[in-house]
Amino acid sequence: MSDECELIVLRYDTPSLERLRSNSFGYVSANGRPLVDLLDPQPGERVLDLGCGTGVMTAEIALRGAEVLGIDGSPAMIEKALAQHPGIDFIVGDGHDFTVVQAYDAVFSNAALHWMSRDPGTVIANVREALAPGGRFVAEMGGAGNCAELTAAMLTAWREYGLREPDLPWYFPTPAEYAQRLEREGFVVRLLEYFDRTTPLDECPGGAADWVRMYAASVLDGLPPDIVDPLLRRVNELAAPALRRESGWMADYVRLRFAAVRR
Ligand code: BEZ
């Protein structure tokens, strides 16, 4: 690991990630490998992994011979990444607010851009600035309709309990919307896919309730403590017909996957 890091971090403020992403993200790595194939990192290429979490995909990219830097808004994630992948560079940084000293050949991102919801245009603009002309932006994120059954169950339960509609912390764009943003920020879109990926919630044996606690903990902040268990039990009841199978709970994930090139 080099002593000097090339990324200048101006600010990081991704509290949802901080809280939520220290759990098992096995699904991310299992489903992330084809995305690394799409990136097709070449030996010696400089790659930035944006929203790297604990660095599983970063390590996969490094294995293919690229020089990779992982950045993530969560100091806890970066601490784990550094411990788990000695020899790879990781640093705390937020997609909304970073610059690099030397341009990268590619920016990669898996299951992270939907968490950078405050200003997606700024995130894309920062990625563009981090890339050399002709550099690739290859990513997968939640697309429109992602977690629709899960969030519908939440909204209904919140309403039934007389609570204000929760502020959901994600950005799930339509393919058209995201392609437009990419083009507006100076990218040529080479590939854009939009597909369902119903995913076993292996890390959530308590179903939708566990999922809310794990991935949407911010919506529970400030609720009277005694309401949380019954509220989440109700989320489970509402979500079960769509998402509970004999084999266990499923998440109704919808993916947006793209490869774009900096003009
Ligand atoms: C996702 O990967 O699509 C996702 C995971 C947790 C919460 C929201 C979305």
Short mmCIF file of C-alpha atoms and ligand atoms in Angstrom, two decimals:
data_model
loop_
_atom_site.label_atom_id
_atom_site.label_comp_id
_atom_site.label_asym_id
_atom_site.label_seq_id
_atom_site.Cartn_x
_atom_site.Cartn_y
_atom_site.Cartn_z
CA MET A 1 0.00 0.00 0.00
CA SER A 2 1.43 3.39 -0.87
CA ASP A 3 1.88 6.04 1.79
CA GLU A 4 0.54 8.78 -0.41
CA CYS A 5 -2.98 8.63 -1.61
CA GLU A 6 -3.96 10.31 -4.81
CA LEU A 7 -7.51 11.09 -3.88
CA ILE A 8 -8.36 14.41 -2.32
CA VAL A 9 -11.36 13.93 -0.10
CA LEU A 10 -13.24 17.15 0.43
CA ARG A 11 -16.05 15.84 2.53
CA TYR A 12 -17.91 12.67 3.36
CA ASP A 13 -21.38 12.41 4.66
CA THR A 14 -22.99 9.11 3.85
CA PRO A 15 -24.48 8.18 7.21
CA SER A 16 -26.81 5.51 5.86
CA LEU A 17 -23.90 3.59 4.47
CA GLU A 18 -22.01 4.08 7.69
CA ARG A 19 -24.72 2.38 9.64
CA LEU A 20 -25.91 -0.23 7.27
CA ARG A 21 -23.15 -1.72 5.30
CA SER A 22 -21.15 -3.48 7.98
CA ASN A 23 -23.25 -6.59 7.53
CA SER A 24 -22.93 -9.53 5.19
CA PHE A 25 -22.99 -8.29 1.62
CA GLY A 26 -22.40 -11.70 0.11
CA TYR A 27 -25.02 -11.05 -2.52
CA VAL A 28 -23.09 -8.03 -3.71
CA SER A 29 -19.96 -10.02 -4.41
CA ALA A 30 -21.77 -13.02 -5.91
CA ASN A 31 -23.58 -10.77 -8.33
CA GLY A 32 -20.75 -8.33 -8.84
CA ARG A 33 -18.34 -10.54 -10.74
CA PRO A 34 -20.11 -10.22 -14.13
CA LEU A 35 -19.85 -6.48 -13.65
CA VAL A 36 -16.09 -6.81 -13.28
CA ASP A 37 -16.16 -8.82 -16.51
CA LEU A 38 -17.96 -5.91 -18.16
CA LEU A 39 -15.33 -3.52 -16.80
CA ASP A 40 -12.65 -5.86 -18.19
CA PRO A 41 -9.81 -4.27 -16.23
CA GLN A 42 -6.44 -4.59 -17.89
CA PRO A 43 -3.10 -5.09 -16.16
CA GLY A 44 -1.68 -1.74 -15.11
CA GLU A 45 -4.90 0.20 -15.70
CA ARG A 46 -5.88 2.70 -13.04
CA VAL A 47 -9.35 1.95 -11.67
CA LEU A 48 -11.35 3.75 -8.99
CA ASP A 49 -13.98 1.65 -7.15
CA LEU A 50 -16.62 4.12 -5.99
CA GLY A 51 -18.62 2.96 -2.96
CA CYS A 52 -16.33 -0.02 -2.46
CA GLY A 53 -17.77 -1.19 0.88
CA THR A 54 -15.44 -3.76 2.40
CA GLY A 55 -13.51 -4.00 -0.86
CA VAL A 56 -14.61 -7.39 -2.17
CA MET A 57 -14.99 -6.12 -5.74
CA THR A 58 -11.94 -3.89 -5.39
CA ALA A 59 -9.90 -7.00 -4.64
CA GLU A 60 -11.43 -8.79 -7.63
CA ILE A 61 -10.34 -5.90 -9.86
CA ALA A 62 -6.87 -5.92 -8.33
CA LEU A 63 -6.61 -9.67 -8.98
CA ARG A 64 -6.97 -8.92 -12.66
CA GLY A 65 -3.86 -6.80 -12.55
CA ALA A 66 -5.30 -3.28 -12.37
CA GLU A 67 -4.04 -0.63 -9.98
CA VAL A 68 -7.16 0.05 -7.97
CA LEU A 69 -8.23 2.50 -5.31
CA GLY A 70 -11.41 1.84 -3.31
CA ILE A 71 -13.34 4.74 -1.82
CA ASP A 72 -16.35 4.63 0.42
CA GLY A 73 -18.26 7.11 2.56
CA SER A 74 -18.15 4.86 5.58
CA PRO A 75 -14.99 4.95 7.73
CA ALA A 76 -16.05 1.59 9.24
CA MET A 77 -16.22 0.01 5.79
CA ILE A 78 -12.83 1.39 4.84
CA GLU A 79 -11.34 0.11 8.06
CA LYS A 80 -12.60 -3.38 7.24
CA ALA A 81 -11.45 -3.12 3.63
CA LEU A 82 -7.95 -2.17 4.73
CA ALA A 83 -7.85 -5.05 7.22
CA GLN A 84 -9.25 -7.61 4.78
CA HIS A 85 -7.26 -6.64 1.69
CA PRO A 86 -3.71 -5.70 2.62
CA GLY A 87 -1.82 -4.31 -0.35
CA ILE A 88 -4.82 -2.50 -1.85
CA ASP A 89 -5.42 1.22 -1.35
CA PHE A 90 -8.67 2.34 0.25
CA ILE A 91 -9.75 5.74 1.46
CA VAL A 92 -12.85 7.38 2.92
CA GLY A 93 -14.58 9.58 0.37
CA ASP A 94 -18.03 10.49 -0.84
CA GLY A 95 -19.16 10.40 -4.45
CA HIS A 96 -20.65 13.87 -4.02
CA ASP A 97 -17.38 15.42 -3.09
CA PHE A 98 -14.10 14.06 -4.31
CA THR A 99 -11.38 14.98 -6.78
CA VAL A 100 -8.34 13.05 -7.93
CA VAL A 101 -4.83 14.21 -8.68
CA GLN A 102 -4.17 11.84 -11.58
CA ALA A 103 -6.92 10.75 -13.94
CA TYR A 104 -8.21 7.18 -13.91
CA ASP A 105 -8.80 4.81 -16.83
CA ALA A 106 -12.05 3.59 -15.33
CA VAL A 107 -14.49 4.20 -12.51
CA PHE A 108 -16.37 1.14 -11.27
CA SER A 109 -19.31 1.02 -8.88
CA ASN A 110 -21.43 -1.88 -7.66
CA ALA A 111 -24.63 -1.51 -5.61
CA ALA A 112 -23.54 1.87 -4.27
CA LEU A 113 -24.72 4.69 -6.56
CA HIS A 114 -28.32 4.40 -5.31
CA TRP A 115 -27.06 5.39 -1.84
CA MET A 116 -25.55 8.61 -3.25
CA SER A 117 -28.97 10.12 -3.55
CA ARG A 118 -28.47 13.74 -2.51
CA ASP A 119 -27.35 14.95 -5.94
CA PRO A 120 -26.81 12.21 -8.53
CA GLY A 121 -25.77 14.74 -11.20
CA THR A 122 -22.87 15.91 -9.05
CA VAL A 123 -21.78 12.31 -8.48
CA ILE A 124 -21.68 11.70 -12.25
CA ALA A 125 -19.86 15.01 -12.82
CA ASN A 126 -17.24 14.01 -10.23
CA VAL A 127 -16.80 10.65 -11.92
CA ARG A 128 -16.28 12.42 -15.23
CA GLU A 129 -13.64 14.69 -13.72
CA ALA A 130 -11.85 11.65 -12.27
CA LEU A 131 -11.58 10.01 -15.70
CA ALA A 132 -9.16 10.56 -18.54
CA PRO A 133 -10.85 11.27 -21.90
CA GLY A 134 -12.08 7.90 -23.20
CA GLY A 135 -12.19 6.56 -19.63
CA ARG A 136 -14.94 4.09 -18.72
CA PHE A 137 -17.68 4.39 -16.16
CA VAL A 138 -19.04 0.89 -15.48
CA ALA A 139 -21.63 0.44 -12.76
CA GLU A 140 -24.68 -1.34 -11.45
CA MET A 141 -27.26 0.18 -9.12
CA GLY A 142 -30.90 -0.14 -8.13
CA GLY A 143 -33.20 1.02 -10.90
CA ALA A 144 -36.77 2.34 -10.88
CA GLY A 145 -39.05 -0.11 -9.11
CA ASN A 146 -36.24 -1.51 -7.01
CA CYS A 147 -37.63 -2.88 -3.74
CA ALA A 148 -41.14 -1.81 -4.76
CA GLU A 149 -42.90 -4.47 -2.66
CA LEU A 150 -40.63 -3.84 0.31
CA THR A 151 -41.15 -0.09 0.25
CA ALA A 152 -44.90 -0.39 -0.43
CA ALA A 153 -45.22 -2.55 2.69
CA MET A 154 -43.27 0.06 4.65
CA LEU A 155 -45.37 2.97 3.42
CA THR A 156 -48.63 1.14 4.21
CA ALA A 157 -47.46 0.15 7.69
CA TRP A 158 -46.30 3.69 8.42
CA ARG A 159 -49.67 5.04 7.27
CA GLU A 160 -51.59 2.50 9.34
CA TYR A 161 -49.64 3.59 12.42
CA GLY A 162 -50.42 7.24 11.71
CA LEU A 163 -46.77 8.07 11.03
CA ARG A 164 -45.42 10.63 8.59
CA GLU A 165 -44.27 9.03 5.32
CA PRO A 166 -40.65 7.93 5.81
CA ASP A 167 -37.86 9.57 3.82
CA LEU A 168 -36.35 6.69 1.91
CA PRO A 169 -32.61 7.17 1.48
CA TRP A 170 -32.18 5.82 -2.06
CA TYR A 171 -32.18 6.96 -5.66
CA PHE A 172 -33.60 4.43 -8.12
CA PRO A 173 -33.73 6.10 -11.55
CA THR A 174 -35.35 4.88 -14.74
CA PRO A 175 -32.94 3.87 -17.51
CA ALA A 176 -34.02 6.89 -19.57
CA GLU A 177 -33.42 9.29 -16.70
CA TYR A 178 -29.98 7.94 -15.89
CA ALA A 179 -28.90 7.78 -19.54
CA GLN A 180 -29.93 11.41 -19.90
CA ARG A 181 -27.92 12.38 -16.84
CA LEU A 182 -24.87 10.52 -18.15
CA GLU A 183 -25.10 12.23 -21.53
CA ARG A 184 -25.65 15.63 -19.93
CA GLU A 185 -22.47 15.17 -17.87
CA GLY A 186 -20.34 14.30 -20.88
CA PHE A 187 -20.60 10.52 -21.30
CA VAL A 188 -21.48 8.37 -24.29
CA VAL A 189 -23.64 5.47 -23.11
CA ARG A 190 -22.42 2.24 -24.69
CA LEU A 191 -24.59 -0.21 -22.79
CA LEU A 192 -27.58 0.15 -20.50
CA GLU A 193 -29.50 -2.79 -19.08
CA TYR A 194 -32.53 -2.78 -16.82
CA PHE A 195 -33.64 -6.06 -15.32
CA ASP A 196 -35.22 -7.80 -12.35
CA ARG A 197 -32.99 -9.65 -9.96
CA THR A 198 -35.12 -11.25 -7.29
CA THR A 199 -32.59 -11.98 -4.59
CA PRO A 200 -32.72 -14.29 -1.57
CA LEU A 201 -32.51 -12.29 1.65
CA ASP A 202 -30.08 -14.75 3.19
CA GLU A 203 -28.81 -12.19 5.66
CA CYS A 204 -32.35 -11.34 6.84
CA PRO A 205 -33.90 -14.43 8.45
CA GLY A 206 -36.53 -12.14 10.01
CA GLY A 207 -37.64 -11.10 6.52
CA ALA A 208 -38.67 -7.62 5.49
CA ALA A 209 -38.43 -6.45 9.11
CA ASP A 210 -34.74 -7.37 9.22
CA TRP A 211 -34.23 -5.76 5.83
CA VAL A 212 -35.67 -2.46 7.08
CA ARG A 213 -33.47 -2.56 10.18
CA MET A 214 -30.41 -3.35 8.12
CA TYR A 215 -30.85 -1.14 5.06
CA ALA A 216 -33.29 1.56 6.04
CA ALA A 217 -32.37 2.14 9.68
CA SER A 218 -32.58 5.92 9.23
CA VAL A 219 -36.37 5.69 8.82
CA LEU A 220 -36.62 4.24 12.32
CA ASP A 221 -34.74 7.15 13.88
CA GLY A 222 -36.94 9.19 16.15
CA LEU A 223 -39.83 6.71 16.26
CA PRO A 224 -41.16 5.85 19.73
CA PRO A 225 -39.12 2.73 20.65
CA ASP A 226 -42.17 0.70 21.62
CA ILE A 227 -43.73 1.14 18.20
CA VAL A 228 -40.81 -0.25 16.19
CA ASP A 229 -41.35 -4.00 16.74
CA PRO A 230 -45.09 -4.01 15.99
CA LEU A 231 -44.56 -1.66 13.04
CA LEU A 232 -41.97 -3.98 11.52
CA ARG A 233 -44.11 -7.04 12.23
CA ARG A 234 -46.80 -5.32 10.19
CA VAL A 235 -44.28 -4.67 7.40
CA ASN A 236 -43.62 -8.42 7.37
CA GLU A 237 -47.33 -9.25 7.19
CA LEU A 238 -47.83 -6.85 4.31
CA ALA A 239 -44.74 -7.93 2.37
CA ALA A 240 -45.08 -11.67 2.93
CA PRO A 241 -47.57 -12.48 0.14
CA ALA A 242 -45.19 -11.07 -2.48
CA LEU A 243 -41.80 -11.84 -1.00
CA ARG A 244 -41.98 -14.82 1.32
CA ARG A 245 -41.37 -18.19 -0.32
CA GLU A 246 -41.07 -21.66 1.07
CA SER A 247 -37.31 -21.32 0.70
CA GLY A 248 -37.17 -18.00 2.56
CA TRP A 249 -37.58 -14.27 2.00
CA MET A 250 -36.73 -12.65 -1.32
CA ALA A 251 -35.99 -9.02 -2.15
CA ASP A 252 -37.56 -7.60 -5.29
CA TYR A 253 -34.39 -6.01 -6.61
CA VAL A 254 -34.30 -4.30 -10.01
CA ARG A 255 -30.91 -3.50 -11.50
CA LEU A 256 -29.66 -0.76 -13.76
CA ARG A 257 -26.32 -1.71 -15.29
CA PHE A 258 -24.38 0.50 -17.65
CA ALA A 259 -21.09 1.11 -19.35
CA ALA A 260 -20.39 4.66 -20.48
CA VAL A 261 -17.34 6.39 -21.88
CA ARG A 262 -16.11 9.90 -21.11
CA ARG A 263 -16.21 12.08 -24.22
C1 BEZ B 1 -29.97 -2.65 -3.52
O1 BEZ B 1 -28.88 -3.21 -3.62
O2 BEZ B 1 -30.72 -2.50 -4.49
C2 BEZ B 1 -30.44 -2.16 -2.21
C3 BEZ B 1 -29.98 -2.75 -1.06
C4 BEZ B 1 -30.43 -2.25 0.13
C5 BEZ B 1 -31.31 -1.21 0.18
C6 BEZ B 1 -31.77 -0.64 -0.98
C7 BEZ B 1 -31.33 -1.13 -2.17
#
